Short mmCIF file of C-alpha atoms in Angstrom, two decimals:
data_model
loop_
_atom_site.label_atom_id
_atom_site.label_comp_id
_atom_site.label_asym_id
_atom_site.label_seq_id
_atom_site.Cartn_x
_atom_site.Cartn_y
_atom_site.Cartn_z
CA UNK A 1391 -29.13 17.60 -17.01
CA UNK A 1392 -28.88 13.91 -17.92
CA UNK A 1393 -25.57 14.74 -19.60
CA UNK A 1394 -24.35 16.23 -16.33
CA UNK A 1395 -25.42 13.09 -14.42
CA UNK A 1396 -23.58 10.95 -16.96
CA UNK A 1397 -20.48 13.10 -16.41
CA UNK A 1398 -20.89 12.80 -12.63
CA UNK A 1399 -21.10 8.98 -12.74
CA UNK A 1400 -18.21 8.85 -15.18
CA UNK A 1401 -16.10 11.01 -12.86
CA UNK A 1402 -17.08 8.89 -9.86
CA UNK A 1403 -15.81 5.79 -11.66
CA UNK A 1404 -12.77 7.28 -13.38
CA UNK A 1405 -11.81 9.35 -10.34
CA UNK A 1406 -11.88 6.50 -7.84
CA UNK A 1407 -10.12 4.12 -10.25
CA UNK A 1408 -7.39 6.71 -10.89
CA UNK A 1409 -6.88 7.40 -7.17
CA UNK A 1410 -6.66 3.65 -6.45
CA UNK A 1411 -4.34 3.13 -9.41
CA UNK A 1412 -1.97 5.91 -8.31
CA UNK A 1413 -1.86 4.68 -4.71
CA UNK A 1414 -1.41 1.12 -6.00
CA UNK A 1415 1.61 2.42 -7.91
CA UNK A 1416 2.81 4.17 -4.74
CA UNK A 1417 2.72 0.75 -3.04
CA UNK A 1418 4.39 -1.04 -5.96
CA UNK A 1419 7.12 1.55 -6.53
CA UNK A 1420 7.66 1.92 -2.79
CA UNK A 1421 8.22 -1.84 -2.53
CA UNK A 1422 10.51 -1.89 -5.57
CA UNK A 1423 12.63 0.96 -4.15
CA UNK A 1424 12.83 -0.76 -0.76
CA UNK A 1425 13.92 -4.08 -2.33
CA UNK A 1426 16.51 -2.44 -4.59
CA UNK A 1427 17.93 -0.37 -1.76
CA UNK A 1428 17.97 -3.39 0.57
CA UNK A 1429 19.81 -5.40 -2.07
CA UNK A 1430 22.34 -2.88 -3.38
CA UNK A 1431 22.66 -0.14 -0.77
CA UNK A 1432 21.96 -1.62 2.66
CA UNK A 1433 23.22 0.47 5.52
CA UNK A 1434 25.37 -1.38 8.03
CA UNK A 1435 23.42 -1.69 11.26
CA UNK A 1436 24.95 0.51 13.91
CA UNK A 1437 25.43 -1.35 17.14
CA UNK A 1438 25.55 1.15 19.95
CA UNK A 1439 26.91 -0.03 23.27
CA UNK A 1440 24.35 0.15 26.07
CA UNK A 1441 26.89 2.13 28.08
CA UNK A 1442 30.34 3.19 26.98
CA UNK A 1443 33.40 2.74 29.13
CA UNK A 1444 33.36 6.40 30.21
CA UNK A 1445 29.77 6.08 31.32
CA UNK A 1446 28.16 7.83 28.32
CA UNK A 1447 24.63 6.56 27.86
CA UNK A 1448 23.11 5.55 24.52
CA UNK A 1449 20.87 8.59 24.52
CA UNK A 1450 23.78 10.99 25.07
CA UNK A 1451 25.79 9.23 22.36
CA UNK A 1452 22.89 9.58 19.93
CA UNK A 1453 22.57 13.28 20.78
CA UNK A 1454 26.32 13.86 20.27
CA UNK A 1455 26.22 11.98 16.95
CA UNK A 1456 23.24 14.02 15.76
CA UNK A 1457 24.91 17.29 16.79
CA UNK A 1458 28.12 16.36 14.94
CA UNK A 1459 26.11 15.37 11.84
CA UNK A 1460 24.36 18.74 11.79
CA UNK A 1461 27.48 20.79 12.54
CA UNK A 1462 29.62 19.02 9.92
CA UNK A 1463 26.77 18.56 7.44
CA UNK A 1464 27.10 14.78 7.65
CA UNK A 1465 30.82 14.73 6.84
CA UNK A 1466 32.16 14.42 10.36
CA UNK A 1467 32.92 11.12 12.07
CA UNK A 1468 33.18 10.50 15.79
CA UNK A 1469 36.25 8.48 16.66
CA UNK A 1470 36.47 9.08 20.36
CA UNK A 1471 34.44 10.68 23.11
CA UNK A 1472 36.22 11.89 26.19
CA UNK A 1473 34.69 13.21 29.36
CA UNK A 1474 36.55 16.36 30.46
CA UNK B 179 -15.90 61.30 2.79
CA UNK B 180 -16.93 58.70 5.36
CA UNK B 181 -18.47 55.31 4.55
CA UNK B 182 -21.72 55.83 6.52
CA UNK B 183 -23.84 56.45 3.44
CA UNK B 184 -22.55 53.31 1.70
CA UNK B 185 -23.33 51.25 4.82
CA UNK B 186 -26.90 52.60 4.91
CA UNK B 187 -27.30 51.81 1.21
CA UNK B 188 -25.87 48.27 1.55
CA UNK B 189 -26.61 47.07 5.11
CA UNK B 190 -25.59 43.50 4.13
CA UNK B 191 -21.98 44.55 4.71
CA UNK B 192 -22.79 44.72 8.43
CA UNK B 193 -23.68 41.02 8.36
CA UNK B 194 -20.38 40.28 6.62
CA UNK B 195 -18.50 42.29 9.26
CA UNK B 196 -20.28 40.18 11.87
CA UNK B 197 -19.32 36.94 10.07
CA UNK B 198 -15.72 38.16 9.89
CA UNK B 199 -15.76 38.96 13.61
CA UNK B 200 -17.21 35.54 14.51
CA UNK B 201 -14.51 33.81 12.46
CA UNK B 202 -11.88 35.97 14.16
CA UNK B 203 -13.29 34.89 17.53
CA UNK B 204 -13.16 31.22 16.50
CA UNK B 205 -9.58 31.61 15.32
CA UNK B 206 -8.27 33.64 18.25
CA UNK B 207 -10.25 32.29 21.18
CA UNK B 208 -11.16 28.74 20.09
CA UNK B 209 -7.95 28.28 18.06
CA UNK B 210 -9.80 26.76 15.06
CA UNK B 211 -7.07 26.63 12.38
CA UNK B 212 -5.89 30.08 13.57
CA UNK B 213 -3.03 30.42 11.09
CA UNK B 214 -5.49 30.54 8.23
CA UNK B 215 -8.80 31.47 9.76
CA UNK B 216 -7.50 34.73 11.25
CA UNK B 217 -6.12 36.12 7.94
CA UNK B 218 -9.30 34.94 6.12
CA UNK B 219 -11.56 36.58 8.73
CA UNK B 220 -9.57 39.82 8.62
CA UNK B 221 -9.70 39.72 4.81
CA UNK B 222 -13.52 39.47 5.03
CA UNK B 223 -13.65 42.52 7.27
CA UNK B 224 -11.33 44.51 4.99
CA UNK B 225 -13.28 43.53 1.87
CA UNK B 226 -16.60 44.66 3.32
CA UNK B 227 -15.53 48.06 4.57
CA UNK B 228 -17.11 50.35 1.95
CA UNK B 229 -14.79 52.57 -0.05
CA UNK B 230 -11.64 50.76 1.09
CA UNK B 231 -11.17 49.06 -2.31
CA UNK B 232 -10.11 45.86 -0.55
CA UNK B 233 -12.81 43.53 -1.92
CA UNK B 234 -11.85 41.29 -4.81
CA UNK B 235 -13.75 42.08 -8.00
CA UNK B 236 -14.97 39.32 -10.34
CA UNK B 237 -12.91 38.33 -13.36
CA UNK B 238 -15.28 40.10 -15.77
CA UNK B 239 -14.31 43.46 -14.23
CA UNK B 240 -10.72 43.14 -15.40
CA UNK B 241 -11.57 41.75 -18.83
CA UNK B 242 -10.90 44.10 -21.74
CA UNK B 243 -12.64 41.89 -24.31
CA UNK B 244 -11.45 39.17 -26.70
CA UNK B 245 -9.79 37.25 -23.81
CA UNK B 246 -7.55 40.20 -23.03
CA UNK B 247 -7.17 41.33 -19.43
CA UNK B 248 -5.81 44.36 -17.59
CA UNK B 249 -2.20 44.07 -16.53
CA UNK B 250 -1.32 44.00 -12.83
CA UNK B 251 -0.42 47.69 -12.73
CA UNK B 252 -3.82 48.63 -14.17
CA UNK B 253 -5.58 46.29 -11.72
CA UNK B 254 -3.74 47.85 -8.77
CA UNK B 255 -4.47 51.35 -10.06
CA UNK B 256 -8.19 50.76 -10.66
CA UNK B 257 -9.16 48.20 -8.00
CA UNK B 258 -6.53 48.54 -5.26
CA UNK B 259 -3.78 46.37 -3.78
CA UNK B 260 -5.96 43.46 -2.67
CA UNK B 261 -7.02 42.84 -6.26
CA UNK B 262 -3.38 43.14 -7.31
CA UNK B 263 -2.47 40.44 -4.76
CA UNK B 264 -5.44 38.25 -5.70
CA UNK B 265 -4.84 38.32 -9.46
CA UNK B 266 -1.07 37.98 -9.09
CA UNK B 267 -0.91 35.28 -6.41
CA UNK B 268 -4.23 33.46 -6.28
CA UNK B 269 -5.73 33.61 -9.75
CA UNK B 270 -2.44 32.40 -11.18
CA UNK B 271 -2.60 29.41 -8.82
CA UNK B 272 0.78 30.29 -7.28
CA UNK B 273 0.20 30.14 -3.53
CA UNK B 274 -1.35 26.68 -2.97
CA UNK B 275 1.63 24.87 -4.59
CA UNK B 276 4.03 27.02 -2.52
CA UNK B 277 2.18 25.95 0.63
CA UNK B 278 2.34 22.35 -0.60
CA UNK B 279 6.13 22.71 -0.86
CA UNK B 280 6.21 23.62 2.83
CA UNK B 281 3.83 20.77 3.66
CA UNK B 282 6.15 18.39 1.80
CA UNK B 283 9.13 19.68 3.75
CA UNK B 284 7.24 19.00 6.98
CA UNK B 285 5.99 15.55 5.93
CA UNK B 286 7.69 12.31 6.84
CA UNK B 287 6.85 9.53 4.39
CA UNK B 288 8.56 7.06 6.74
CA UNK B 289 5.37 5.74 8.39
CA UNK B 290 3.81 5.17 4.96
CA UNK B 291 6.91 3.44 3.59
CA UNK B 292 6.95 1.12 6.62
CA UNK B 293 3.26 0.27 6.10
CA UNK B 294 2.74 0.61 2.38
CA UNK B 295 -0.42 -1.52 2.28
CA UNK B 296 -2.22 1.09 4.36
CA UNK B 297 -1.86 3.59 1.50
CA UNK B 298 -4.93 2.01 -0.12
CA UNK B 299 -7.15 3.41 2.61
CA UNK B 300 -6.03 6.89 1.59
CA UNK B 301 -7.57 6.09 -1.79
CA UNK B 302 -10.84 4.75 -0.37
CA UNK B 303 -11.30 7.92 1.67
CA UNK B 304 -11.58 10.03 -1.48
CA UNK B 305 -15.05 8.63 -2.16
CA UNK B 306 -16.64 11.64 -0.42
CA UNK B 307 -15.24 13.96 -3.11
CA UNK B 308 -16.94 12.16 -5.97
CA UNK B 309 -20.19 11.31 -4.15
CA UNK B 310 -20.75 14.92 -3.15
CA UNK B 311 -19.85 15.97 -6.69
CA UNK B 312 -22.74 13.79 -7.86
CA UNK B 313 -25.09 15.08 -5.15
CA UNK B 314 -24.19 18.72 -5.87
CA UNK B 315 -25.09 18.33 -9.54
CA UNK B 316 -28.52 17.00 -8.54
CA UNK B 317 -28.94 20.11 -6.36
CA UNK B 318 -28.39 22.44 -9.29
CA UNK B 319 -24.67 23.24 -9.02
CA UNK B 320 -22.84 23.36 -12.35
CA UNK B 321 -20.28 20.55 -12.84
CA UNK B 322 -17.40 22.97 -12.18
CA UNK B 323 -19.02 24.26 -8.99
CA UNK B 324 -19.84 20.69 -7.93
CA UNK B 325 -16.20 19.68 -8.43
CA UNK B 326 -15.03 22.53 -6.21
CA UNK B 327 -17.59 21.59 -3.57
CA UNK B 328 -16.70 17.90 -3.64
CA UNK B 329 -12.98 18.54 -3.19
CA UNK B 330 -13.69 19.77 0.36
CA UNK B 331 -14.02 16.03 1.15
CA UNK B 332 -10.30 15.68 0.54
CA UNK B 333 -9.77 17.65 3.77
CA UNK B 334 -6.87 19.49 2.24
CA UNK B 335 -7.05 23.30 2.27
CA UNK B 336 -4.48 24.12 -0.44
CA UNK B 337 -5.89 21.41 -2.73
CA UNK B 338 -9.45 22.71 -2.24
CA UNK B 339 -8.33 26.29 -2.96
CA UNK B 340 -6.24 25.31 -5.99
CA UNK B 341 -9.09 23.28 -7.50
CA UNK B 342 -11.61 26.06 -6.88
CA UNK B 343 -9.34 28.67 -8.48
CA UNK B 344 -9.27 26.50 -11.59
CA UNK B 345 -12.92 25.44 -11.62
CA UNK B 346 -15.16 27.96 -9.84
CA UNK B 347 -13.21 31.01 -8.61
CA UNK B 348 -16.44 32.82 -7.66
CA UNK B 349 -16.95 30.21 -4.88
CA UNK B 350 -13.42 30.51 -3.51
CA UNK B 351 -14.35 32.28 -0.28
CA UNK B 352 -17.12 29.97 0.97
CA UNK B 353 -15.24 26.84 -0.11
CA UNK B 354 -12.05 27.91 1.67
CA UNK B 355 -14.03 28.73 4.80
CA UNK B 356 -15.89 25.40 4.68
CA UNK B 357 -12.69 23.41 4.02
CA UNK B 358 -10.70 24.98 6.86
CA UNK B 359 -13.65 25.02 9.28
CA UNK B 360 -14.26 21.31 8.83
CA UNK B 361 -10.53 20.58 9.06
CA UNK B 362 -10.54 22.29 12.44
CA UNK B 363 -13.60 20.20 13.36
CA UNK B 364 -11.83 16.90 12.61
CA UNK B 365 -11.73 16.13 16.39
CA UNK B 366 -15.53 16.30 16.34
CA UNK B 367 -16.36 14.77 12.94
CA UNK B 368 -14.12 11.67 13.10
CA UNK B 369 -15.45 10.45 16.51
CA UNK B 370 -19.01 11.09 15.28
CA UNK B 371 -18.59 8.93 12.16
CA UNK B 372 -16.59 6.29 14.07
CA UNK B 373 -19.36 5.96 16.69
CA UNK B 374 -21.86 5.23 13.94
CA UNK B 375 -19.79 2.70 12.02
CA UNK B 376 -17.25 0.96 14.25
CA UNK B 377 -17.89 -1.53 17.05
CA UNK B 378 -15.97 -1.48 20.34
CA UNK B 379 -14.27 -4.78 19.50
CA UNK B 380 -13.02 -3.37 16.22
CA UNK B 381 -11.64 -0.30 18.01
CA UNK B 382 -9.61 -2.63 20.23
CA UNK B 383 -7.73 -4.22 17.31
CA UNK B 384 -4.11 -3.80 18.34
CA UNK B 385 -1.95 -3.06 15.33
CA UNK B 386 1.36 -3.86 17.03
CA UNK B 387 0.08 -7.26 18.12
CA UNK B 388 -1.09 -7.89 14.57
CA UNK B 389 2.40 -6.96 13.36
CA UNK B 390 3.89 -9.51 15.77
CA UNK B 391 1.49 -12.20 14.56
CA UNK B 392 2.01 -11.32 10.89
CA UNK B 393 5.36 -9.51 10.60
CA UNK B 394 6.09 -7.37 7.51
CA UNK B 395 7.99 -9.18 4.73
CA UNK B 396 10.67 -6.55 4.23
CA UNK B 397 12.55 -4.51 6.76
CA UNK B 398 13.93 -1.28 5.30
CA UNK B 399 17.72 -1.46 5.53
CA UNK B 400 18.50 2.10 4.39
CA UNK B 401 15.51 4.30 5.16
CA UNK B 402 17.31 7.56 4.31
CA UNK B 403 18.04 6.48 0.74
CA UNK B 404 14.52 5.08 0.28
CA UNK B 405 13.08 8.39 1.45
CA UNK B 406 15.24 10.28 -1.08
CA UNK B 407 14.39 7.99 -4.01
CA UNK B 408 10.66 7.84 -3.20
CA UNK B 409 9.64 11.46 -3.99
CA UNK B 410 11.76 11.53 -7.17
CA UNK B 411 10.26 8.34 -8.60
CA UNK B 412 6.71 9.06 -7.47
CA UNK B 413 6.45 12.49 -9.06
CA UNK B 414 7.61 11.09 -12.40
CA UNK B 415 4.98 8.33 -12.27
CA UNK B 416 2.13 10.56 -11.09
CA UNK B 417 2.94 13.42 -13.48
CA UNK B 418 2.80 11.02 -16.41
CA UNK B 419 -0.56 9.58 -15.36
CA UNK B 420 -2.29 12.71 -13.97
CA UNK B 421 -0.42 15.75 -15.32
CA UNK B 422 -2.90 18.21 -13.79
CA UNK B 423 -1.87 17.06 -10.30
CA UNK B 424 1.77 17.99 -10.99
CA UNK B 425 1.79 21.59 -9.68
CA UNK B 426 0.57 20.43 -6.26
CA UNK B 427 2.31 17.07 -5.95
CA UNK B 428 5.45 18.29 -7.71
CA UNK B 429 5.95 20.94 -5.07
CA UNK B 430 4.98 18.52 -2.28
CA UNK B 431 7.57 15.97 -3.39
CA UNK B 432 10.21 18.67 -3.98
CA UNK B 433 9.70 20.00 -0.47
CA UNK B 434 9.93 16.47 0.87
CA UNK B 435 13.08 15.74 -1.13
CA UNK B 436 14.99 18.73 0.27
CA UNK B 437 13.90 17.71 3.77
CA UNK B 438 15.15 14.15 3.28
CA UNK B 439 18.48 15.23 1.75
CA UNK B 440 19.14 16.77 5.12
CA UNK B 441 21.63 19.35 6.33
CA UNK B 442 23.28 19.86 2.91
CA UNK B 443 20.22 21.82 1.80
CA UNK B 444 19.00 22.72 5.28
CA UNK B 445 18.58 26.36 4.27
CA UNK B 446 16.12 25.38 1.53
CA UNK B 447 14.11 23.29 3.99
CA UNK B 448 14.08 26.19 6.44
CA UNK B 449 12.92 28.60 3.73
CA UNK B 450 10.19 26.22 2.51
CA UNK B 451 8.81 25.53 5.98
CA UNK B 452 9.08 29.00 7.46
CA UNK B 453 9.59 32.11 5.32
CA UNK B 454 7.88 30.95 2.12
CA UNK B 455 5.10 28.95 3.75
CA UNK B 456 4.27 31.64 6.29
CA UNK B 457 4.25 34.43 3.70
CA UNK B 458 2.12 32.33 1.37
CA UNK B 459 -0.31 31.57 4.21
CA UNK B 460 -0.73 35.27 5.06
CA UNK B 461 -1.43 36.32 1.48
CA UNK B 462 -3.61 33.28 0.79
CA UNK B 463 -5.75 33.92 3.85
CA UNK B 464 -6.16 37.66 3.31
CA UNK B 465 -6.97 37.42 -0.39
CA UNK B 466 -9.33 34.46 0.00
CA UNK B 467 -11.13 36.40 2.73
CA UNK B 468 -11.26 39.43 0.47
CA UNK B 469 -13.22 37.46 -2.14
CA UNK B 470 -16.09 37.18 0.36
CA UNK B 471 -17.96 40.37 -0.30
CA UNK B 472 -21.63 40.52 0.73
CA UNK B 473 -22.75 40.20 -2.89
CA UNK B 474 -20.81 36.96 -3.40
CA UNK B 475 -21.21 35.33 0.01
CA UNK B 476 -24.84 35.98 0.91
CA UNK B 477 -26.28 33.55 -1.62
CA UNK B 478 -28.18 30.27 -1.22
CA UNK B 479 -25.24 28.42 -2.77
CA UNK B 480 -23.12 29.27 0.29
CA UNK B 481 -25.48 27.24 2.46
CA UNK B 482 -25.24 24.38 -0.04
CA UNK B 483 -21.44 24.55 0.21
CA UNK B 484 -21.53 24.44 4.03
CA UNK B 485 -23.84 21.38 4.07
CA UNK B 486 -22.19 19.70 1.08
CA UNK B 487 -18.72 20.23 2.53
CA UNK B 488 -19.70 18.51 5.76
CA UNK B 489 -21.21 15.57 3.86
CA UNK B 490 -18.09 15.26 1.70
CA UNK B 491 -15.97 15.14 4.86
CA UNK B 492 -18.16 12.58 6.63
CA UNK B 493 -18.52 10.32 3.57
CA UNK B 494 -14.72 10.36 3.05
CA UNK B 495 -14.14 9.24 6.63
CA UNK B 496 -16.85 6.58 6.27
CA UNK B 497 -15.31 5.42 2.98
CA UNK B 498 -11.97 4.77 4.66
CA UNK B 499 -13.62 2.89 7.55
CA UNK B 500 -15.74 0.71 5.23
CA UNK B 501 -12.64 -0.11 3.14
CA UNK B 502 -10.83 -1.37 6.28
CA UNK B 503 -13.86 -3.42 7.29
CA UNK B 504 -13.96 -5.03 3.85
CA UNK B 505 -10.22 -5.71 4.04
CA UNK B 506 -10.66 -7.37 7.44
CA UNK B 507 -13.28 -9.74 6.01
CA UNK B 508 -10.73 -11.20 3.59
CA UNK B 509 -7.45 -10.86 5.51
CA UNK B 510 -6.07 -12.79 8.47
CA UNK B 511 -4.12 -9.74 9.59
CA UNK B 512 -6.72 -7.35 10.98
CA UNK B 513 -6.50 -3.58 10.76
CA UNK B 514 -8.08 -1.15 13.19
CA UNK B 515 -10.85 0.72 11.26
CA UNK B 516 -9.56 3.97 12.76
CA UNK B 517 -6.67 3.67 10.29
CA UNK B 518 -9.24 3.96 7.50
CA UNK B 519 -10.87 6.96 9.16
CA UNK B 520 -7.60 8.86 8.71
CA UNK B 521 -7.49 8.31 4.96
CA UNK B 522 -8.46 11.93 4.40
CA UNK B 523 -5.70 14.52 4.25
CA UNK B 524 -5.98 16.55 7.46
CA UNK B 525 -2.41 15.65 8.56
CA UNK B 526 -1.55 15.05 11.37
CA UNK B 527 -4.72 16.05 13.23
CA UNK B 528 -6.80 13.13 11.90
CA UNK B 529 -4.12 10.66 13.03
CA UNK B 530 -3.86 12.22 16.47
CA UNK B 531 -7.64 12.08 16.92
CA UNK B 532 -7.80 8.43 15.79
CA UNK B 533 -4.91 7.52 18.11
CA UNK B 534 -6.71 9.14 21.05
CA UNK B 535 -9.87 7.14 20.31
CA UNK B 536 -7.85 3.90 20.16
CA UNK B 537 -6.11 4.72 23.46
CA UNK B 538 -9.47 5.35 25.13
CA UNK B 539 -10.49 1.76 24.36
CA UNK B 540 -7.10 0.18 25.05
CA UNK B 541 -4.43 2.25 26.78
CA UNK B 542 -1.66 0.20 25.16
CA UNK B 543 -2.96 0.47 21.61
CA UNK B 544 -0.80 3.18 19.99
CA UNK B 545 -1.83 3.39 16.34
CA UNK B 546 -0.44 6.82 15.45
CA UNK B 547 2.24 5.51 13.05
CA UNK B 548 -0.29 3.33 11.22
CA UNK B 549 -2.79 6.18 10.96
CA UNK B 550 -0.07 8.46 9.59
CA UNK B 551 0.50 5.96 6.78
CA UNK B 552 -3.04 6.27 5.46
CA UNK B 553 -3.20 9.94 6.44
CA UNK B 554 -0.16 10.82 4.28
CA UNK B 555 -1.40 8.71 1.39
CA UNK B 556 -4.63 10.72 1.70
CA UNK B 557 -2.65 13.88 0.80
CA UNK B 558 -1.51 12.19 -2.41
CA UNK B 559 -4.99 10.76 -3.00
CA UNK B 560 -6.81 14.07 -2.67
CA UNK B 561 -4.34 15.86 -4.96
CA UNK B 562 -4.82 13.11 -7.55
CA UNK B 563 -8.63 13.39 -7.19
CA UNK B 564 -8.28 17.16 -7.71
CA UNK B 565 -6.19 16.46 -10.80
CA UNK B 566 -8.91 14.20 -12.20
CA UNK B 567 -11.59 16.84 -11.57
CA UNK B 568 -9.49 19.54 -13.26
CA UNK B 569 -8.71 17.28 -16.23
CA UNK B 570 -12.40 16.67 -16.92
CA UNK B 571 -13.92 19.98 -15.89
CA UNK B 572 -11.41 22.82 -16.43
#
């Protein structure tokens, strides 16, 4: 029984240290990835007009963009939106 | 021949039919984790109908000696289809990782990546697993059984089932029931622990105001790419350090990767989150339920599992809260202790419950995104804890 208690205390220590270590690495690697991506692959900030000339609102524009992205699997590009 | 004689000879099956019916009621009427509780409850009923050959038999029954076992055809022929399903899908450990793939495809790591510091509270909340492991050993459980009992504190059904399959398959039924019952009781258990440990002032800590006072150092400039690189790099790191956690976390990160890649592999995401996950859930529930025959379930250990599971849950929540309180002692930027309370896995229910508590005390204090950060890290944390248990005990 004392052997089992020793195992239990050992697992308590090793287990918690391992969980903290892994989540520490999640934090470290997450930060490294964010910094590298920010430095080498930043995405140009999209400035959406509050209202386009034809009266299309930001929300509608976002919905149209999302629909085009899904339909063209991300390859399509919106160049002009006309109200018919 | 009818089954009346068998029922008269073993009246305990009537109690099991009653338990199955009660669980069905809770799933259908009260909507307690219905997607899993209903198949489990129906599995219990099927397993305890005498003569139906739907109850799962213990591993010794299929052993031929010298570590040789019957093949699946022989199992189906001798013990029926439920045993075929159990030994093919559950005993091999197949279904929990498949469910984890679907969970990954439904998980957004975005909130965690925006608040990486909060991931530590997902680690602190695993304390319940190891404390209950210790307590269970003192109550006479074997180390393997204690490990399976403790993992309920991770509040993650597939992880609890996977660990139990590897450590103590004879306890699979009661542990699955306890894990999913307590997960459905998260809206009751979290407020209960919070009331005991957190003051009203602490509950009013506004995370967005704290962010304004102490803004994050880095703003993510290409979230999509970060989200794609994150699961790939993390699985390599975790698999090297805790290889036994790879089946669960590997599938979780794969599911997440296909989700983040987007429409190019949209069909894979759809399959992972619907067809595969739903099929896996049905078979997991039915077969886990079918392990709960009267002989296996009606034992004193089942009561120990019910009590121990609750303690594991409550201690995990308390562990996360205490970790936040300790952090607040040393940091200028304060964190709402409710964020720590969500360090256990039950995603996203734990976060929703914590957010509701925060809103009750301050209607403008929306902490859902912050809770999700520790909540998601809790999924990783509990799988790692399971990996540690399996490494030492399996």
